[in-house]
């Protein structure tokens, strides 16, 4: 007889933290090095999608690795420097707004991850990609991990590197296009950003004009420098 499911709320939320177990199993099977792949910037209205590939040193795994969305900006910046200083390999890639408009955001995200993996100085034997899809054309076998940035420390490290790099790029855009406030919202659809688009129009080659609330040809474009 099946046990009745309790309708009582849990006393506390169980939060998964990434570990190195997937990587160690791969190592035991002869699949080493293992690269973690992740991207940042699938949802914003502006800016590139940025991907990173990271091969961690099993003997020097930074403390505090987690899904970049669960870390503060200060924590991400600190871990970014530690990852770059301790990892066996780190590579990054980005695809601009025009590329996203051309091939769609899913394909652009996967292609950015493929390029990041191909850019590693140390050839991986296995790539762990965050999400449901394995990027086509990887230089090695790949495996997709749903919520991988909360399960694998290699993917978590990649998520941090990608997020920090993209935030820095968008902050730079904010220095050039001062009316849009990119340094505050990083291109996401905040009220401030939507108001700026309404007042000044989308910026050519920076805004993703295939995204709502605008479509290509519907709104006058502001020429980018």
Coordinates of C-alpha atoms in Angstrom, one line a residue, residues 15-20 22-23 35-42 50 52 54 56 62 64-71 76 79 83 113 128-132 143-163 188:
X15 CA 19.0 24.2 -1.2
X16 CA 21.2 22.1 -3.4
X17 CA 24.9 23.2 -3.5
X18 CA 27.1 22.1 -6.4
X19 CA 29.8 19.6 -5.8
X20 CA 32.5 17.8 -7.8
X22 CA 29.9 14.3 -11.6
X23 CA 33.4 15.3 -12.5
X35 CA 35.0 21.3 -18.7
X36 CA 31.9 23.0 -17.3
X37 CA 29.9 25.2 -19.7
X38 CA 27.4 27.9 -19.0
X39 CA 26.1 31.2 -20.4
X40 CA 24.8 34.5 -19.1
X41 CA 22.3 36.8 -20.8
X42 CA 19.6 34.8 -22.4
X50 CA 28.3 35.4 -23.0
X52 CA 32.4 30.4 -20.4
X54 CA 36.1 26.2 -17.1
X56 CA 38.8 23.2 -12.5
X62 CA 37.6 27.4 -4.9
X64 CA 31.9 29.1 -2.3
X65 CA 31.2 28.1 -5.9
X66 CA 27.5 28.3 -6.6
X67 CA 24.9 29.2 -9.3
X68 CA 25.9 32.8 -10.1
X69 CA 22.3 34.0 -9.6
X70 CA 22.5 32.9 -5.9
X71 CA 25.6 35.1 -5.3
X76 CA 31.0 36.8 -8.0
X79 CA 35.3 34.2 -7.2
X83 CA 38.8 30.9 -10.7
X113 CA 29.2 27.6 -25.3
X128 CA 29.1 19.4 -18.9
X129 CA 26.6 21.9 -20.2
X130 CA 24.0 23.7 -18.1
X131 CA 20.5 23.1 -19.3
X132 CA 18.6 20.5 -21.5
X143 CA 26.5 15.9 -21.4
X144 CA 23.6 18.3 -20.5
X145 CA 22.7 18.8 -16.8
X146 CA 19.5 20.4 -15.9
X147 CA 20.2 23.0 -13.1
X148 CA 23.8 22.1 -13.7
X149 CA 25.0 25.3 -12.1
X150 CA 23.5 24.0 -8.8
X151 CA 24.9 20.5 -9.2
X152 CA 28.4 20.8 -10.8
X153 CA 31.1 23.0 -9.4
X154 CA 32.6 23.2 -12.9
X155 CA 29.4 24.5 -14.4
X156 CA 29.0 26.9 -11.4
X157 CA 32.4 28.3 -12.1
X158 CA 31.5 28.8 -15.7
X159 CA 28.3 30.6 -14.7
X160 CA 30.3 33.0 -12.5
X161 CA 32.8 33.8 -15.2
X162 CA 30.2 34.3 -17.9
X163 CA 28.1 36.5 -15.6
X188 CA 17.1 43.4 -18.7

